[in-house]
CSV table of C-alpha atoms in Angstrom, one decimal:
chain,number,residue,atom,x,y,z
E,1,MET,CA,102.2,126.0,95.9
E,2,SER,CA,101.4,122.3,95.4
E,3,SER,CA,97.9,121.7,96.3
E,4,PHE,CA,97.7,118.9,98.8
E,5,LYS,CA,95.4,118.5,101.7
E,6,ILE,CA,94.8,115.9,104.4
E,7,ASP,CA,91.5,115.7,106.3
E,8,ILE,CA,91.3,113.4,109.3
E,9,ARG,CA,88.1,111.6,110.4
E,10,GLU,CA,87.8,109.3,113.3
E,11,MET,CA,85.3,106.5,113.0
E,12,SER,CA,85.1,104.2,116.0
E,13,ASN,CA,88.7,102.9,116.2
E,14,ILE,CA,89.6,103.8,112.6
E,15,ASN,CA,91.3,107.0,111.6
E,16,VAL,CA,90.4,107.9,108.0
E,17,LEU,CA,92.7,110.2,106.1
E,18,ASP,CA,91.2,111.9,103.1
E,19,LEU,CA,94.0,112.8,100.7
E,20,LYS,CA,93.4,115.5,98.2
E,21,GLY,CA,95.7,116.7,95.4
E,22,TYR,CA,99.3,116.0,94.7
E,23,LEU,CA,101.4,113.8,96.9
E,24,ASP,CA,105.1,114.3,95.9
E,25,ALA,CA,108.4,115.0,97.5
E,26,HIS,CA,107.2,118.4,98.6
E,27,THR,CA,104.0,117.4,100.2
E,28,ALA,CA,105.0,113.9,101.6
E,29,PRO,CA,106.4,115.5,104.8
E,30,ASP,CA,102.8,116.7,105.6
E,31,LEU,CA,101.6,113.1,105.4
E,32,GLU,CA,104.5,111.9,107.5
E,33,LYS,CA,103.6,114.4,110.3
E,34,VAL,CA,100.1,113.1,110.3
E,35,PHE,CA,101.3,109.5,110.6
E,36,GLN,CA,103.8,110.4,113.4
E,37,ASN,CA,101.0,112.1,115.3
E,38,LEU,CA,98.6,109.1,114.9
E,39,LEU,CA,101.3,106.7,116.1
E,40,GLU,CA,102.2,108.9,119.0
E,41,ARG,CA,98.5,108.7,120.0
E,42,LYS,CA,98.6,104.9,119.5
E,43,LYS,CA,96.2,105.0,116.6
E,44,TYR,CA,97.1,102.1,114.5
E,45,ASN,CA,94.0,101.5,112.3
E,46,ILE,CA,94.5,103.8,109.5
E,47,LEU,CA,92.5,104.1,106.3
E,48,ILE,CA,93.7,106.2,103.5
E,49,ASN,CA,90.9,107.4,101.2
E,50,CYS,CA,92.4,108.3,97.9
E,51,LYS,CA,89.3,109.5,96.2
E,52,ASP,CA,90.6,113.0,95.6
E,53,LEU,CA,94.3,112.0,95.3
E,54,THR,CA,95.2,113.1,91.8
E,55,TYR,CA,98.9,112.3,91.8
E,56,ILE,CA,101.5,110.2,93.7
E,57,SER,CA,105.2,109.8,93.3
E,58,SER,CA,107.6,107.5,95.1
E,59,ALA,CA,108.1,110.1,97.8
E,60,GLY,CA,104.4,109.6,98.7
E,61,LEU,CA,104.7,105.8,98.5
E,62,GLY,CA,107.7,105.9,100.8
E,63,VAL,CA,105.6,107.3,103.6
E,64,PHE,CA,103.4,104.2,103.6
E,65,MET,CA,106.5,102.1,103.5
E,66,ALA,CA,108.0,104.0,106.4
E,67,TYR,CA,105.0,103.3,108.8
E,68,ILE,CA,103.5,100.0,107.8
E,69,GLU,CA,105.9,97.9,109.9
E,70,ASP,CA,105.3,99.9,113.1
E,71,VAL,CA,101.5,99.9,112.5
E,72,ARG,CA,101.3,96.1,112.0
E,73,LYS,CA,103.6,95.4,115.0
E,74,ASN,CA,100.8,97.0,117.0
E,75,ASN,CA,98.1,94.9,115.4
E,76,GLY,CA,96.9,97.7,113.2
E,77,ASP,CA,97.0,98.3,109.5
E,78,ILE,CA,97.2,100.9,106.8
E,79,LYS,CA,94.5,100.2,104.2
E,80,LEU,CA,93.9,102.3,101.1
E,81,SER,CA,90.6,102.8,99.3
E,82,ASN,CA,88.9,104.7,96.4
E,83,MET,CA,92.0,104.9,94.2
E,84,SER,CA,91.7,106.3,90.7
E,85,PRO,CA,93.1,104.0,88.0
E,86,LYS,CA,96.0,106.5,87.5
E,87,VAL,CA,97.1,106.4,91.1
E,88,TYR,CA,96.5,102.6,91.3
E,89,ASN,CA,98.8,102.1,88.4
E,90,VAL,CA,101.7,103.5,90.3
E,91,PHE,CA,101.0,101.3,93.3
E,92,ASP,CA,100.5,98.3,91.1
E,93,LEU,CA,103.8,99.0,89.2
E,94,LEU,CA,105.7,98.7,92.4
E,95,GLY,CA,103.8,95.6,93.6
E,96,PHE,CA,102.1,97.4,96.5
E,97,PRO,CA,98.9,95.4,96.2
E,98,LEU,CA,100.9,92.4,97.5
E,99,LEU,CA,101.6,94.2,100.8
E,100,TYR,CA,98.7,96.6,101.2
E,101,ASP,CA,95.0,96.0,101.4
E,102,ILE,CA,93.6,98.3,98.6
E,103,THR,CA,89.9,98.2,98.5
E,104,LYS,CA,87.3,99.6,96.1
E,105,ASP,CA,85.6,101.8,98.7
E,106,GLU,CA,85.8,102.8,102.3
E,107,LYS,CA,83.0,100.5,103.3
E,108,GLU,CA,84.9,97.4,102.2
E,109,ALA,CA,88.1,98.6,104.0
E,110,ILE,CA,86.1,99.3,107.3
E,111,GLN,CA,84.6,95.8,107.1
E,112,LYS,CA,88.1,94.4,106.8
E,113,PHE,CA,89.2,96.3,109.8
E,114,THR,CA,86.3,95.2,111.9
E,115,SER,CA,86.0,91.6,110.8
E,116,PRO,CA,88.3,88.9,112.3
E,117,LYS,CA,91.5,88.4,110.4
E,118,LYS,CA,91.5,85.5,108.0
E,119,LEU,CA,94.6,83.2,108.2
G,1,MET,CA,113.3,125.6,82.0
G,2,LYS,CA,115.5,126.2,84.9
G,3,ILE,CA,114.5,125.7,88.5
G,4,HIS,CA,116.1,126.0,91.9
G,5,SER,CA,116.7,122.7,93.7
G,6,GLN,CA,113.5,122.9,95.7
G,7,THR,CA,110.8,120.3,96.0
G,8,GLU,CA,108.1,123.0,95.8
G,9,LYS,CA,109.2,123.6,92.2
G,10,LEU,CA,108.3,120.1,91.1
G,11,GLU,CA,104.8,121.1,90.2
G,12,PHE,CA,106.1,123.6,87.7
G,13,VAL,CA,108.3,120.9,86.2
G,14,ARG,CA,105.3,118.6,85.9
G,15,THR,CA,103.2,121.2,84.1
G,16,PHE,CA,106.0,122.0,81.7
G,17,ILE,CA,106.6,118.3,80.9
G,18,SER,CA,102.9,117.5,80.7
G,19,GLU,CA,102.2,120.3,78.1
G,20,ALA,CA,105.2,119.4,76.0
G,21,ALA,CA,104.5,115.6,76.0
G,22,GLN,CA,100.8,116.3,75.1
G,23,GLN,CA,101.8,118.6,72.3
G,24,PHE,CA,104.2,116.0,70.9
G,25,GLY,CA,101.3,113.6,70.6
G,26,PHE,CA,101.5,111.2,73.6
G,27,ASP,CA,98.3,109.8,74.9
G,28,GLU,CA,97.1,110.6,78.4
G,29,ASP,CA,98.7,107.5,80.1
G,30,SER,CA,102.1,108.1,78.4
G,31,VAL,CA,102.0,111.8,79.4
G,32,GLN,CA,101.4,110.8,83.0
G,33,ASN,CA,104.2,108.2,82.9
G,34,ILE,CA,106.7,110.7,81.5
G,35,VAL,CA,105.7,113.4,84.0
G,36,LEU,CA,106.2,110.9,86.8
G,37,ALA,CA,109.6,109.8,85.6
G,38,VAL,CA,110.8,113.4,85.3
G,39,ASP,CA,109.4,114.2,88.8
G,40,GLU,CA,111.4,111.2,90.1
G,41,ALA,CA,114.6,112.3,88.4
G,42,CYS,CA,114.4,115.8,89.7
G,43,THR,CA,113.5,114.6,93.2
G,44,ASN,CA,116.6,112.4,93.1
G,45,ILE,CA,118.7,115.3,92.1
G,46,ILE,CA,117.3,117.5,94.9
G,47,LYS,CA,117.6,114.8,97.5
G,48,HIS,CA,120.8,113.0,96.6
G,49,SER,CA,122.9,115.2,94.2
G,50,TYR,CA,122.2,118.5,96.0
G,51,GLU,CA,121.3,117.0,99.4
G,52,TYR,CA,118.5,119.5,99.8
G,53,ALA,CA,120.6,122.6,99.2
G,54,SER,CA,117.9,124.9,97.9
G,55,ASN,CA,119.9,127.5,95.9
G,56,LYS,CA,121.3,125.2,93.2
G,57,ASP,CA,120.2,125.0,89.6
G,58,ILE,CA,118.5,122.2,87.7
G,59,ASP,CA,118.1,122.8,84.0
G,60,ILE,CA,115.4,120.9,82.1
G,61,ARG,CA,115.4,120.8,78.3
G,62,ILE,CA,113.3,118.9,75.8
G,63,MET,CA,114.6,117.7,72.5
G,64,THR,CA,112.4,116.0,69.9
G,65,ASP,CA,113.2,114.2,66.8
G,66,ASP,CA,110.6,112.4,64.7
G,67,HIS,CA,109.3,109.7,67.2
G,68,ARG,CA,111.8,110.5,69.9
G,69,PHE,CA,111.0,112.6,72.9
G,70,GLU,CA,114.0,113.3,75.1
G,71,ILE,CA,114.2,115.2,78.4
G,72,ILE,CA,117.6,116.3,79.4
G,73,ILE,CA,118.1,117.2,83.0
G,74,THR,CA,121.3,119.0,83.9
G,75,HIS,CA,122.8,119.6,87.3
G,76,GLN,CA,126.1,120.2,89.0
G,77,GLY,CA,125.5,118.2,92.2
G,78,LYS,CA,127.0,114.9,93.2
G,79,PRO,CA,127.1,112.7,90.1
G,80,PHE,CA,124.7,109.8,90.2
G,81,ASP,CA,124.5,107.1,87.7
G,82,PRO,CA,121.0,105.6,87.5
G,83,LYS,CA,122.3,102.6,85.8
G,84,SER,CA,124.4,101.8,88.8
G,85,VAL,CA,121.2,101.0,90.8
G,86,GLU,CA,120.1,97.5,90.5
G,87,ILE,CA,116.4,97.0,89.7
G,88,PRO,CA,115.0,95.6,93.0
G,89,ASP,CA,113.0,92.5,93.2
G,90,MET,CA,109.8,94.2,94.3
G,91,PRO,CA,108.2,91.4,96.4
G,92,ALA,CA,111.5,91.0,98.4
G,93,TYR,CA,111.9,94.8,98.5
G,94,LEU,CA,108.4,95.3,99.9
G,95,ALA,CA,108.8,92.4,102.4
G,96,SER,CA,111.8,94.2,103.8
G,97,TYR,CA,109.7,97.4,104.3
G,98,ARG,CA,112.4,99.6,102.8
G,99,LYS,CA,111.8,103.2,102.2
G,100,GLY,CA,113.4,105.1,99.3
G,101,GLY,CA,115.0,103.8,96.1
G,102,LEU,CA,111.6,103.4,94.5
G,103,GLY,CA,112.1,106.4,92.2
G,104,MET,CA,114.7,104.8,90.1
G,105,TYR,CA,112.5,101.8,89.6
G,106,ILE,CA,109.6,104.0,88.4
G,107,MET,CA,111.9,106.0,86.0
G,108,ARG,CA,113.0,102.8,84.4
G,109,ALA,CA,109.6,101.4,84.1
G,110,MET,CA,108.1,104.6,82.6
G,111,MET,CA,110.8,105.5,80.1
G,112,ASP,CA,112.2,103.6,77.1
G,113,GLU,CA,115.8,104.6,77.7
G,114,ILE,CA,117.7,106.4,80.4
G,115,GLU,CA,121.2,107.8,79.7
G,116,TYR,CA,123.6,109.4,82.0
G,117,LYS,CA,126.4,111.7,81.0
G,118,LYS,CA,129.2,113.1,83.1
G,119,LEU,CA,130.6,116.3,81.5
G,120,PRO,CA,133.4,118.6,82.4
G,121,ASN,CA,132.9,121.2,85.1
G,122,ASN,CA,131.1,118.7,87.3
G,123,ILE,CA,128.1,118.8,85.0
G,124,THR,CA,125.8,115.8,85.0
G,125,GLU,CA,123.1,115.1,82.4
G,126,VAL,CA,120.3,112.7,82.9
G,127,HIS,CA,118.6,111.8,79.6
G,128,LEU,CA,115.1,110.3,79.7
G,129,ILE,CA,113.8,109.1,76.4
G,130,LYS,CA,110.4,107.9,75.3
G,131,TYR,CA,109.4,107.0,71.8
G,132,LEU,CA,106.0,107.8,70.3
G,133,ARG,CA,105.0,104.5,68.7
G,134,ASN,CA,102.1,105.6,66.6
G,135,LYS,CA,103.2,109.1,65.4
G,136,ILE,CA,102.5,109.8,61.8
G,137,SER,CA,105.7,110.9,60.1
G,138,ARG,CA,105.3,114.2,58.3
């Protein structure tokens, strides 16, 4: 079995997802379910902590693509933090840093959620 | 190695490719890139060629020659020519919030060559090739 785990923490109005292990075509549906559940509950501020994410393929990246529009329409965002260089390289290759806020750590991402948006 | 067309088998494919690429002499980054490309190729076959039918076969072979490391993935699902897919302009692609189609982009970026062969009996081969630049010839 592919080892992939998602832990969810709620901090004020931000839902933090701690991803652990391998995010591929087999495990991406697990992440989709979590996103669906968050959106059903109108939770639109989502922070993905990638500290323990060891691998990501396009199936995993596709999940972020699938939900970002809905989340932003509702004045929320999907931000990502604590990426290893290996995982960041895949995001970077596809130009994701242009579209997503990818921060060094959780603290920086939370600050961006809570501070007023810069134009 | 032969696997059934199931996404849960991807981790076995990754281990198989990773060990072979390491043994061949690729550095850690190149090993990761090759593994990712093969994962994407197999995922495409499972999703698009076999349309998630879980009892079909995917055969994965590795052929090496001097500096050349070649992975040959064989299936009998719907033929799909990776070369027929245009490389997307990523900023425009991202701005349109599209989902899917990223796998092909990754495969092309990670490998030196991709070949596609349509054989008799509805057999399709996808060849992913990477060259080891600094290998010392024996």
